[in-house]
CSV table of C-alpha atoms in Angstrom, one decimal:
chain,number,residue,atom,x,y,z
A,29,MET,CA,24.5,3.5,13.2
A,30,THR,CA,23.7,5.5,16.2
A,31,ALA,CA,19.9,5.8,15.8
A,32,GLU,CA,17.6,4.6,18.3
A,33,LYS,CA,15.3,2.7,15.7
A,34,LEU,CA,15.0,2.5,12.0
A,35,SER,CA,12.8,5.0,9.9
A,36,ASN,CA,10.1,3.2,7.8
A,37,ALA,CA,12.2,4.0,4.7
A,38,GLN,CA,15.1,2.2,6.4
A,39,ILE,CA,12.7,-0.9,7.5
A,40,ALA,CA,12.0,-0.8,3.8
A,41,TRP,CA,15.3,-0.5,2.8
A,42,ARG,CA,16.3,-3.5,4.4
A,43,ALA,CA,13.6,-5.8,3.4
A,44,ALA,CA,14.4,-4.9,-0.1
A,45,GLN,CA,17.8,-6.0,0.1
A,46,ASP,CA,16.4,-9.8,0.4
A,47,ILE,CA,14.6,-9.9,-2.7
A,48,VAL,CA,16.3,-11.4,-5.4
A,49,ASP,CA,16.6,-10.6,-9.2
A,50,GLY,CA,14.1,-11.9,-11.0
A,51,ALA,CA,11.6,-12.3,-7.9
A,52,TYR,CA,7.8,-12.2,-8.4
A,53,VAL,CA,6.5,-9.8,-5.6
A,54,ASN,CA,3.6,-8.4,-3.8
A,55,LEU,CA,3.8,-5.1,-1.6
A,56,GLY,CA,0.7,-4.9,0.4
A,57,ILE,CA,-0.8,-1.6,0.4
A,58,GLY,CA,0.5,1.4,2.3
A,59,PHE,CA,3.8,1.2,4.1
A,60,PRO,CA,4.8,-1.8,2.4
A,61,GLU,CA,4.8,-0.3,-1.2
A,62,MET,CA,7.8,1.9,-0.3
A,63,VAL,CA,9.9,-1.7,-0.4
A,64,ALA,CA,9.7,-0.9,-4.5
A,65,GLN,CA,12.0,2.4,-3.9
A,66,TYR,CA,14.7,0.5,-2.5
A,67,GLN,CA,15.7,-2.3,-5.1
A,68,PRO,CA,19.5,-3.5,-5.0
A,69,PRO,CA,21.1,-1.9,-8.4
A,70,GLY,CA,21.2,-4.7,-10.8
A,71,ARG,CA,18.4,-6.7,-9.5
A,72,GLN,CA,15.0,-6.5,-11.3
A,73,ALA,CA,11.7,-7.7,-9.3
A,74,ILE,CA,8.5,-8.0,-10.8
A,75,PHE,CA,5.8,-6.6,-8.7
A,76,HIS,CA,2.1,-7.9,-9.0
A,77,THR,CA,-0.9,-6.2,-7.9
A,78,GLU,CA,-4.0,-8.0,-6.9
A,79,ASN,CA,-6.3,-5.9,-9.3
A,80,GLY,CA,-4.6,-7.6,-12.1
A,81,ILE,CA,-0.9,-6.2,-13.3
A,82,LEU,CA,2.1,-7.7,-13.4
A,83,ASP,CA,5.1,-5.5,-13.7
A,84,PHE,CA,3.9,-2.0,-13.2
A,85,GLY,CA,6.2,0.9,-12.3
A,86,PRO,CA,5.9,3.9,-10.3
A,87,ALA,CA,3.3,6.5,-9.9
A,88,PRO,CA,3.1,8.9,-13.1
A,89,LYS,CA,3.1,12.9,-12.8
A,90,PRO,CA,0.0,14.6,-11.8
A,91,GLY,CA,-2.3,15.1,-14.1
A,92,ALA,CA,-0.9,12.1,-16.2
A,93,GLU,CA,-3.2,9.4,-14.4
A,94,ASP,CA,-5.0,6.8,-16.3
A,95,TRP,CA,-7.7,5.5,-13.6
A,96,ASP,CA,-7.7,2.4,-15.3
A,97,LEU,CA,-4.3,1.7,-14.4
A,98,ILE,CA,-4.4,1.7,-11.0
A,99,ASN,CA,-2.7,-0.5,-8.0
A,100,ALA,CA,-4.5,-2.5,-5.4
A,101,GLY,CA,-4.4,0.6,-2.9
A,102,LYS,CA,-6.5,2.4,-5.9
A,103,LYS,CA,-3.5,4.7,-6.6
A,104,ALA,CA,-2.2,5.7,-10.0
A,105,VAL,CA,0.8,3.5,-11.5
A,106,THR,CA,2.7,3.0,-14.6
A,107,LEU,CA,3.8,0.2,-17.1
A,108,LYS,CA,7.0,-1.2,-17.8
A,109,PRO,CA,8.0,-3.1,-20.9
A,110,GLY,CA,7.0,-6.6,-20.5
A,111,SER,CA,3.8,-5.5,-18.0
A,112,ALA,CA,0.7,-7.9,-18.2
A,113,PHE,CA,-2.8,-7.4,-17.5
A,114,PHE,CA,-5.1,-10.5,-16.1
A,115,ASP,CA,-8.7,-11.0,-14.3
A,116,HIS,CA,-9.2,-11.2,-10.7
A,117,ALA,CA,-9.4,-14.9,-10.9
A,118,THR,CA,-6.1,-15.4,-12.5
A,119,SER,CA,-4.5,-13.0,-10.3
A,120,PHE,CA,-5.3,-14.6,-7.1
A,121,ALA,CA,-4.0,-18.1,-8.7
A,122,MET,CA,-1.0,-16.3,-8.8
A,123,VAL,CA,-1.2,-15.5,-5.1
A,124,ARG,CA,-2.7,-18.9,-3.8
A,125,GLY,CA,-0.9,-21.0,-6.1
A,126,GLY,CA,2.3,-20.3,-5.0
A,127,HIS,CA,3.7,-18.5,-8.0
A,128,LEU,CA,5.0,-15.4,-6.2
A,129,ASP,CA,8.3,-15.6,-4.3
A,130,VAL,CA,7.4,-13.2,-2.1
A,131,ALA,CA,4.9,-11.1,-0.5
A,132,ILE,CA,5.6,-8.3,2.0
A,133,LEU,CA,2.7,-7.2,4.3
A,134,GLY,CA,2.4,-4.5,7.3
A,135,ALA,CA,1.0,-5.8,10.7
A,136,TYR,CA,-0.8,-5.0,14.0
A,137,GLN,CA,0.7,-8.2,15.7
A,138,VAL,CA,2.7,-11.4,14.5
A,139,ALA,CA,2.9,-14.4,16.8
A,140,GLN,CA,5.7,-16.6,17.4
A,141,SER,CA,3.8,-19.6,15.8
A,142,GLY,CA,3.9,-17.0,12.4
A,143,ASP,CA,0.1,-16.1,13.2
A,144,LEU,CA,-0.7,-12.8,11.5
A,145,ALA,CA,-3.0,-10.2,12.4
A,146,ASN,CA,-3.5,-7.1,10.2
A,147,TRP,CA,-6.4,-6.5,8.8
A,148,SER,CA,-8.8,-5.7,11.8
A,149,THR,CA,-8.5,-4.2,15.4
A,150,GLY,CA,-11.8,-5.1,16.3
A,151,PRO,CA,-15.6,-5.4,15.9
A,152,LYS,CA,-16.2,-1.6,15.7
A,153,GLY,CA,-16.6,0.4,12.6
A,154,VAL,CA,-17.1,-1.2,8.8
A,155,PRO,CA,-14.9,-4.7,8.7
A,156,ALA,CA,-12.6,-4.8,5.4
A,157,VAL,CA,-10.3,-7.4,4.4
A,158,GLY,CA,-9.4,-7.0,0.8
A,159,GLY,CA,-6.9,-9.4,-0.4
A,160,ALA,CA,-5.0,-10.0,3.3
A,161,MET,CA,-6.3,-13.6,4.0
A,162,ASP,CA,-5.5,-14.4,0.5
A,163,LEU,CA,-1.6,-13.0,0.2
A,164,VAL,CA,-0.7,-15.1,3.3
A,165,HIS,CA,-1.3,-18.3,1.5
A,166,GLY,CA,1.0,-19.1,-1.4
A,167,ALA,CA,4.1,-16.8,-1.7
A,168,LYS,CA,6.8,-18.8,-0.8
A,169,ARG,CA,8.3,-16.2,1.9
A,170,VAL,CA,5.6,-14.1,3.6
A,171,ALA,CA,7.6,-11.1,5.2
A,172,VAL,CA,6.0,-8.4,7.5
A,173,ILE,CA,7.6,-4.9,7.7
A,174,THR,CA,6.3,-3.1,10.9
A,175,GLU,CA,7.5,-0.9,13.9
A,176,HIS,CA,8.8,-3.1,16.7
A,177,VAL,CA,6.2,-1.8,19.2
A,178,THR,CA,2.9,-0.1,18.8
A,179,LYS,CA,2.6,3.7,19.3
A,180,ASP,CA,2.0,3.2,22.9
A,181,GLY,CA,5.1,0.8,23.4
A,182,LYS,CA,3.6,-2.1,23.2
A,183,PRO,CA,5.1,-5.5,22.0
A,184,LYS,CA,3.4,-6.1,18.0
A,185,LEU,CA,5.8,-9.4,18.6
A,186,VAL,CA,3.8,-11.4,20.6
A,187,GLU,CA,3.5,-15.1,21.8
A,188,ARG,CA,-0.4,-15.1,20.6
A,189,CYS,CA,-2.2,-12.6,18.6
A,190,THR,CA,-5.3,-11.1,20.7
A,191,LEU,CA,-6.3,-9.3,17.4
A,192,PRO,CA,-8.7,-11.0,14.7
A,193,LEU,CA,-5.9,-13.4,12.6
A,194,THR,CA,-5.4,-12.9,8.9
A,195,GLY,CA,-3.6,-16.1,9.0
A,196,VAL,CA,-2.4,-19.2,10.8
A,197,GLY,CA,1.2,-19.7,10.8
A,198,CYS,CA,2.3,-18.4,7.4
A,199,VAL,CA,4.8,-15.1,8.2
A,200,THR,CA,8.3,-16.7,7.7
A,201,ARG,CA,10.4,-13.3,8.5
A,202,VAL,CA,9.5,-10.0,10.6
A,203,TYR,CA,12.0,-6.6,10.1
A,204,THR,CA,10.8,-4.2,12.5
A,205,SER,CA,12.3,-0.9,13.4
A,206,LEU,CA,14.9,-2.8,15.7
A,207,ALA,CA,15.7,-6.3,14.3
A,208,VAL,CA,15.2,-8.9,11.6
A,209,ILE,CA,13.8,-12.0,13.1
A,210,ASP,CA,12.9,-15.3,11.7
A,211,ILE,CA,9.9,-17.3,12.3
A,212,ASP,CA,11.2,-21.3,12.7
A,213,GLY,CA,9.4,-23.8,14.3
A,214,GLY,CA,7.2,-21.7,16.3
A,215,LYS,CA,10.0,-19.7,18.0
A,216,PHE,CA,11.3,-16.1,17.4
A,217,VAL,CA,14.9,-16.7,16.3
A,218,LEU,CA,16.8,-13.4,16.1
A,219,ARG,CA,19.0,-12.6,13.0
A,220,GLU,CA,20.3,-9.0,13.2
A,221,LYS,CA,19.5,-6.1,16.0
A,222,LEU,CA,20.8,-2.6,15.8
A,223,ALA,CA,24.1,-2.2,17.3
A,224,ASN,CA,23.1,-0.1,19.9
A,225,MET,CA,20.5,-2.2,21.1
A,226,THR,CA,21.3,-5.1,23.9
A,227,LEU,CA,19.9,-8.4,23.7
A,228,ASP,CA,18.1,-7.6,27.0
A,229,ALA,CA,16.6,-4.2,25.7
A,230,LEU,CA,15.3,-5.8,22.7
A,231,GLN,CA,13.7,-8.9,24.6
A,232,ALA,CA,11.8,-6.2,26.9
A,233,LEU,CA,10.2,-4.7,24.3
A,234,THR,CA,9.4,-8.0,22.5
A,235,GLY,CA,6.3,-10.2,23.9
A,236,ALA,CA,7.7,-13.8,23.1
A,237,LYS,CA,11.1,-15.3,23.9
A,238,LEU,CA,13.9,-14.6,21.2
A,239,HIS,CA,15.8,-17.2,20.5
A,240,ILE,CA,19.3,-17.2,19.1
A,241,ASP,CA,20.6,-19.7,16.5
A,242,GLY,CA,23.9,-18.9,15.4
A,243,ALA,CA,25.6,-15.5,15.4
A,244,VAL,CA,23.2,-12.4,15.5
A,245,GLY,CA,24.1,-9.7,12.8
A,246,GLU,CA,24.2,-6.0,13.0
A,247,LEU,CA,21.3,-4.5,11.2
A,248,LYS,CA,22.9,-2.1,9.3
A,249,VAL,CA,21.0,0.6,6.5
A,250,PRO,CA,22.3,3.9,5.1
A,251,SER,CA,20.7,7.1,6.6
A,252,LEU,CA,18.2,7.4,3.4
A,253,ALA,CA,16.8,10.9,3.2
A,254,ALA,CA,13.2,11.2,4.7
B,10,MET,CA,-27.5,-12.5,-34.2
B,11,ASN,CA,-27.6,-8.9,-32.4
B,12,LYS,CA,-27.2,-8.8,-28.9
B,13,THR,CA,-27.1,-4.7,-29.1
B,14,ILE,CA,-29.3,-2.5,-27.1
B,15,ALA,CA,-30.2,0.8,-28.3
B,16,SER,CA,-30.2,2.7,-24.7
B,17,LEU,CA,-29.0,2.2,-21.9
B,18,ALA,CA,-32.4,2.4,-20.4
B,19,ASP,CA,-33.6,-0.8,-22.5
B,20,ALA,CA,-30.4,-2.5,-21.4
B,21,VAL,CA,-31.5,-2.1,-17.7
B,22,SER,CA,-35.1,-2.2,-18.0
B,23,VAL,CA,-35.0,-5.9,-17.3
B,24,ILE,CA,-33.7,-5.8,-13.9
B,25,GLY,CA,-36.4,-5.8,-11.0
B,26,ASP,CA,-36.7,-5.3,-7.6
B,27,GLY,CA,-34.8,-7.8,-5.4
B,28,ALA,CA,-32.7,-8.9,-8.3
B,29,SER,CA,-28.7,-9.9,-7.8
B,30,VAL,CA,-26.3,-7.8,-9.4
B,31,MET,CA,-22.9,-8.3,-10.0
B,32,ILE,CA,-21.2,-4.9,-10.8
B,33,GLY,CA,-17.7,-5.0,-12.4
B,34,GLY,CA,-15.0,-2.8,-11.2
B,35,PHE,CA,-12.2,-2.6,-8.8
B,36,GLY,CA,-12.9,0.9,-7.5
B,37,GLY,CA,-13.2,3.1,-10.0
B,38,SER,CA,-11.4,1.0,-12.7
B,39,GLY,CA,-13.9,-0.8,-14.8
B,40,SER,CA,-16.8,0.6,-13.3
B,41,PRO,CA,-19.5,0.7,-15.2
B,42,ILE,CA,-20.8,4.0,-14.1
B,43,GLU,CA,-23.4,4.9,-17.0
B,44,LEU,CA,-25.1,1.5,-16.4
B,45,ILE,CA,-25.4,2.2,-12.5
B,46,HIS,CA,-26.8,5.6,-13.3
B,47,ALA,CA,-29.4,4.1,-15.5
B,48,LEU,CA,-30.3,1.6,-12.7
B,49,ILE,CA,-30.6,4.6,-10.8
B,50,ASP,CA,-32.8,6.3,-13.1
B,51,LYS,CA,-35.0,3.1,-13.4
B,52,GLY,CA,-35.4,3.0,-9.6
B,53,VAL,CA,-35.3,-0.5,-8.3
B,54,LYS,CA,-35.6,-1.6,-4.6
B,55,GLY,CA,-34.0,-4.5,-2.6
B,56,LEU,CA,-31.1,-5.5,-5.0
B,57,THR,CA,-28.2,-7.4,-3.8
B,58,VAL,CA,-25.1,-6.3,-5.1
B,59,VAL,CA,-21.9,-8.0,-5.7
B,60,ASN,CA,-18.7,-5.9,-5.9
B,61,ASN,CA,-15.2,-5.5,-4.3
B,62,ASN,CA,-15.9,-2.8,-3.0
B,63,ALA,CA,-19.0,0.1,-1.6
B,64,GLY,CA,-18.7,3.1,-3.5
B,65,ASN,CA,-17.1,6.1,-3.5
B,66,GLY,CA,-18.3,9.5,-3.5
B,67,HIS,CA,-21.7,10.2,-4.5
B,68,VAL,CA,-21.6,8.3,-7.7
B,69,GLY,CA,-21.6,4.9,-9.3
B,70,LEU,CA,-21.9,2.3,-6.7
B,71,ALA,CA,-22.8,4.7,-4.1
B,72,ALA,CA,-25.3,6.6,-6.0
B,73,LEU,CA,-27.0,3.3,-6.0
B,74,ILE,CA,-26.7,2.8,-2.4
B,75,GLU,CA,-27.8,6.6,-1.5
B,76,ALA,CA,-30.6,6.2,-3.6
B,77,GLY,CA,-31.9,3.3,-1.7
B,78,CYS,CA,-31.6,0.5,-4.2
B,79,VAL,CA,-29.1,-2.1,-2.3
B,80,ALA,CA,-30.4,-4.0,0.6
B,81,LYS,CA,-27.2,-6.3,1.1
B,82,LEU,CA,-23.8,-6.0,-0.8
B,83,ILE,CA,-21.2,-8.6,-0.9
B,84,CYS,CA,-17.9,-7.6,-1.3
B,85,SER,CA,-14.3,-7.8,-0.2
B,86,PHE,CA,-13.2,-4.0,0.9
B,87,PRO,CA,-16.3,-1.4,2.1
B,88,ARG,CA,-13.8,1.4,2.4
B,89,SER,CA,-12.5,4.0,0.1
B,90,ALA,CA,-11.9,7.9,-0.1
B,91,ASP,CA,-14.9,8.9,0.7
B,92,PRO,CA,-16.9,5.7,1.9
B,93,VAL,CA,-19.5,7.9,3.6
B,94,VAL,CA,-22.9,6.7,1.4
B,95,PHE,CA,-22.3,2.8,2.6
B,96,THR,CA,-20.6,3.5,6.3
B,97,GLU,CA,-23.6,5.7,7.5
B,98,ARG,CA,-26.0,3.0,6.1
B,99,TYR,CA,-24.0,0.0,7.5
B,100,LEU,CA,-23.7,1.9,10.9
B,101,ALA,CA,-27.4,2.3,11.1
B,102,GLY,CA,-28.3,-1.3,10.0
B,103,LYS,CA,-29.9,-0.4,6.8
B,104,ILE,CA,-27.5,-2.3,4.4
B,105,GLU,CA,-26.4,-5.8,5.3
B,106,LEU,CA,-22.8,-6.8,4.3
B,107,GLU,CA,-21.4,-10.5,3.6
B,108,LEU,CA,-17.5,-9.5,3.6
B,109,VAL,CA,-15.8,-12.2,1.3
B,110,PRO,CA,-11.7,-12.0,1.2
B,111,GLN,CA,-10.9,-11.0,-2.1
B,112,GLY,CA,-9.5,-13.7,-4.0
B,113,THR,CA,-12.6,-15.8,-2.4
B,114,LEU,CA,-14.6,-13.6,-3.9
B,115,ALA,CA,-13.3,-14.0,-7.4
B,116,GLU,CA,-13.0,-17.5,-7.1
B,117,ARG,CA,-16.8,-17.8,-6.2
B,118,ILE,CA,-17.7,-16.0,-8.9
B,119,ARG,CA,-15.5,-17.6,-11.2
B,120,ALA,CA,-16.9,-20.8,-9.8
B,121,GLY,CA,-20.4,-19.9,-10.4
B,122,GLY,CA,-19.8,-19.1,-13.9
B,123,ALA,CA,-17.9,-22.3,-14.4
B,124,GLY,CA,-20.3,-25.0,-12.7
B,125,ILE,CA,-18.2,-25.9,-9.7
B,126,PRO,CA,-20.7,-25.7,-6.7
B,127,ALA,CA,-18.2,-25.3,-4.1
B,128,PHE,CA,-14.4,-25.5,-3.5
B,129,TYR,CA,-11.5,-25.4,-0.7
B,130,THR,CA,-9.3,-22.8,-0.2
B,131,PRO,CA,-6.6,-22.1,2.3
B,132,THR,CA,-7.6,-18.3,2.3
B,133,SER,CA,-9.2,-17.4,5.8
B,134,TYR,CA,-8.5,-20.9,7.7
B,135,GLY,CA,-8.5,-20.5,11.2
B,136,THR,CA,-9.8,-16.6,10.8
B,137,ASP,CA,-13.0,-15.1,12.1
B,138,LEU,CA,-14.2,-15.3,8.2
B,139,ALA,CA,-14.4,-18.8,8.3
B,140,LYS,CA,-16.6,-19.3,11.1
B,141,GLY,CA,-19.3,-21.9,10.1
B,142,LYS,CA,-17.6,-23.2,6.9
B,143,PRO,CA,-17.0,-26.6,6.7
B,144,VAL,CA,-13.2,-27.1,6.4
B,145,ALA,CA,-11.3,-29.9,5.9
B,146,GLU,CA,-7.3,-31.3,5.3
B,147,PHE,CA,-5.8,-32.3,2.3
B,148,ASP,CA,-2.3,-33.4,1.8
B,149,GLY,CA,-1.2,-32.4,5.1
B,150,ARG,CA,-3.0,-28.7,5.1
B,151,SER,CA,-6.3,-27.5,6.4
B,152,TYR,CA,-8.7,-25.6,3.8
B,153,VAL,CA,-12.1,-23.9,3.9
B,154,GLN,CA,-15.1,-24.8,2.0
B,155,GLU,CA,-16.6,-21.8,0.1
B,156,ARG,CA,-19.8,-21.7,-2.3
B,157,TRP,CA,-20.1,-20.7,-6.0
B,158,LEU,CA,-21.4,-17.3,-6.1
B,159,LYS,CA,-24.3,-16.4,-9.0
B,160,ALA,CA,-26.4,-13.8,-9.8
B,161,ASP,CA,-29.2,-12.3,-11.9
B,162,PHE,CA,-27.2,-9.7,-13.7
B,163,ALA,CA,-24.2,-8.1,-14.4
B,164,LEU,CA,-23.4,-5.0,-15.2
B,165,VAL,CA,-19.7,-4.8,-16.9
B,166,LYS,CA,-17.7,-2.2,-18.5
B,167,ALA,CA,-15.5,-3.8,-21.6
B,168,GLU,CA,-13.7,-1.4,-24.0
B,169,ILE,CA,-14.6,-3.0,-27.3
B,170,GLY,CA,-17.5,-5.4,-27.9
B,171,ASP,CA,-19.1,-6.8,-31.2
B,172,THR,CA,-22.5,-7.4,-32.1
B,173,HIS,CA,-22.0,-11.1,-30.7
B,174,GLY,CA,-21.0,-9.9,-27.4
B,175,ASN,CA,-17.1,-10.6,-27.3
B,176,LEU,CA,-15.1,-8.3,-25.7
B,177,THR,CA,-12.1,-6.7,-25.0
B,178,TYR,CA,-11.2,-4.9,-21.7
B,179,ARG,CA,-8.6,-1.3,-21.4
B,180,ALA,CA,-5.6,-2.1,-19.0
B,181,ALA,CA,-6.3,-3.2,-15.3
B,182,ALA,CA,-10.0,-2.3,-15.7
B,183,ARG,CA,-10.3,-6.0,-16.6
B,184,ASN,CA,-10.7,-7.2,-13.0
B,185,PHE,CA,-13.8,-8.8,-12.0
B,186,GLY,CA,-15.5,-8.5,-16.0
B,187,PRO,CA,-14.8,-11.6,-17.4
B,188,LEU,CA,-15.8,-13.5,-14.2
B,189,MET,CA,-19.3,-11.7,-13.7
B,190,CYS,CA,-20.2,-12.0,-17.3
B,191,MET,CA,-19.9,-16.1,-16.7
B,192,ALA,CA,-21.4,-15.6,-13.1
B,193,SER,CA,-24.7,-14.1,-14.0
B,194,SER,CA,-27.8,-15.1,-16.1
B,195,THR,CA,-28.1,-11.9,-17.9
B,196,ALA,CA,-24.5,-9.8,-18.4
B,197,ILE,CA,-25.3,-6.3,-19.5
B,198,VAL,CA,-22.1,-4.8,-21.0
B,199,GLN,CA,-21.3,-1.2,-22.0
B,200,VAL,CA,-18.7,-1.0,-24.4
B,201,SER,CA,-16.8,2.3,-25.8
B,202,LYS,CA,-16.5,1.1,-29.1
B,203,LEU,CA,-19.2,-1.3,-30.8
B,204,VAL,CA,-17.7,-3.0,-33.8
B,205,GLU,CA,-19.2,-5.8,-36.0
B,206,PRO,CA,-18.4,-9.6,-36.0
B,207,GLY,CA,-14.7,-9.8,-37.1
B,208,GLY,CA,-13.9,-6.4,-35.8
B,209,ILE,CA,-11.9,-7.9,-32.8
B,210,ALA,CA,-9.7,-10.3,-33.7
B,211,PRO,CA,-10.4,-13.9,-32.1
B,212,GLU,CA,-7.1,-14.0,-30.5
B,213,SER,CA,-7.8,-10.5,-29.0
B,214,VAL,CA,-11.1,-12.0,-27.6
B,215,ILE,CA,-11.3,-11.9,-23.6
B,216,THR,CA,-14.9,-12.7,-22.9
B,217,PRO,CA,-16.4,-14.9,-25.5
B,218,GLY,CA,-19.9,-13.9,-26.6
B,219,ILE,CA,-21.5,-17.1,-25.1
B,220,PHE,CA,-21.0,-15.2,-21.6
B,221,VAL,CA,-22.6,-11.9,-22.7
B,222,GLN,CA,-26.7,-11.2,-23.3
B,223,LYS,CA,-26.7,-7.4,-24.0
B,224,VAL,CA,-24.5,-5.0,-25.1
B,225,VAL,CA,-24.9,-1.1,-25.3
B,226,GLU,CA,-22.5,1.3,-26.7
B,227,VAL,CA,-21.4,4.2,-24.6
B,228,PRO,CA,-18.7,6.3,-26.3
B,229,ASN,CA,-16.3,8.4,-23.8
B,230,PRO,CA,-17.4,6.7,-20.4
B,231,ALA,CA,-17.0,8.6,-17.2
B,232,GLN,CA,-13.9,7.4,-14.8
B,233,GLU,CA,-15.4,7.2,-11.1
B,234,GLU,CA,-12.2,9.0,-9.8
B,235,ASP,CA,-12.9,11.9,-12.5
B,236,LEU,CA,-16.1,12.5,-11.1
B,237,ASN,CA,-15.3,12.4,-7.7
B,238,ARG,CA,-12.2,15.0,-8.1
B,239,ALA,CA,-15.0,17.1,-9.8
B,240,GLY,CA,-17.4,16.9,-6.8
B,241,ALA,CA,-19.8,15.0,-8.8
B,242,ARG,CA,-23.5,13.9,-7.6
B,243,TYR,CA,-25.9,11.6,-8.8
B,244,PRO,CA,-28.8,12.1,-9.8
């Protein structure tokens, strides 16, 4: 592994490795949806979508869409044997009621306290929240997948979020383009980093202190065609 | 008992200026396009509309907004592939927006239908959307108080309905339908197929008829996505 950083597909692949067989999983719209493509062989996760489907499958072929069969991103999906439909209140009972094993979400900023900002970049334009504020509560694990820094090089892992919060103290693990980091007791704890990245270099791209608690593993992923 | 209404125009004729109207659907899935268009034809002003979204393109909810019928929208996600109708009016200050987290919106509607005036949820605690709302701690965690949401009318799309108002829904088009039927004084439902009582097995009824006041049959209803891909506009 000599890449400077992981591609989005590689970040999604790494997050998928931590999803156990039989897990009930919600993937946020956009980038997190990629995680579904990288389920390890022999494991079956059941995917939940907020609009009211459990155990949906990938997109149908163009022309075969059923527009009553969509995901939270309003993209057409398919059913699997064992799928279920339910109303919106039941769907969010699954979310808030602690019935999901994992929610994997995108982020603008994550704070060392586990605070997440991923719904608004400020007061301009039309505000829209969707299910973001619900999803951060109730899943047994709330993980984030993200670039380690913003497009203009600013840290996305910070001491305190400056953007509007989605939830307080909710994130438990962050998979970035450079590292895997747990949030534990109000601290970022480094679990894995790319082999070619020194701890100092990684710390310089991180907006809060990275703590070491035991061995730091190598963040290893397959090359994955783009 | 027969809750059947002969025409879409008759079905929406009871909705007047200033009414609150819940409209089912998540994006285009479950959107009662024909009922919405009938309401545009009737011509109403100053509606408060509850929907998950704010319309897409120039049909359905977007067309209702474009026709100037809506004064206030209560929704969770006022963005879509083509949100221009809502966006322009919102940025020009011509329509009011109450933004509600999606699960909170669903539960407020459910609570409205279930006679629960308020409830506590972890959702939005510590965020801008909790500002001004009471907060309380239960078993060591903090929760935000939310109020029930009720409406004068609901416009809902179902799959099969009988003359008593018992309903089934197609695929994921169910979404807000069962909740909005419960939370509205008058639930007006378009069904793709109307049957006699007994035509739906009791085990298969999703919305029991007690929550439904008017049923109108609309065979082969339009899908918002198909209309938008065809570049449709209403009227």
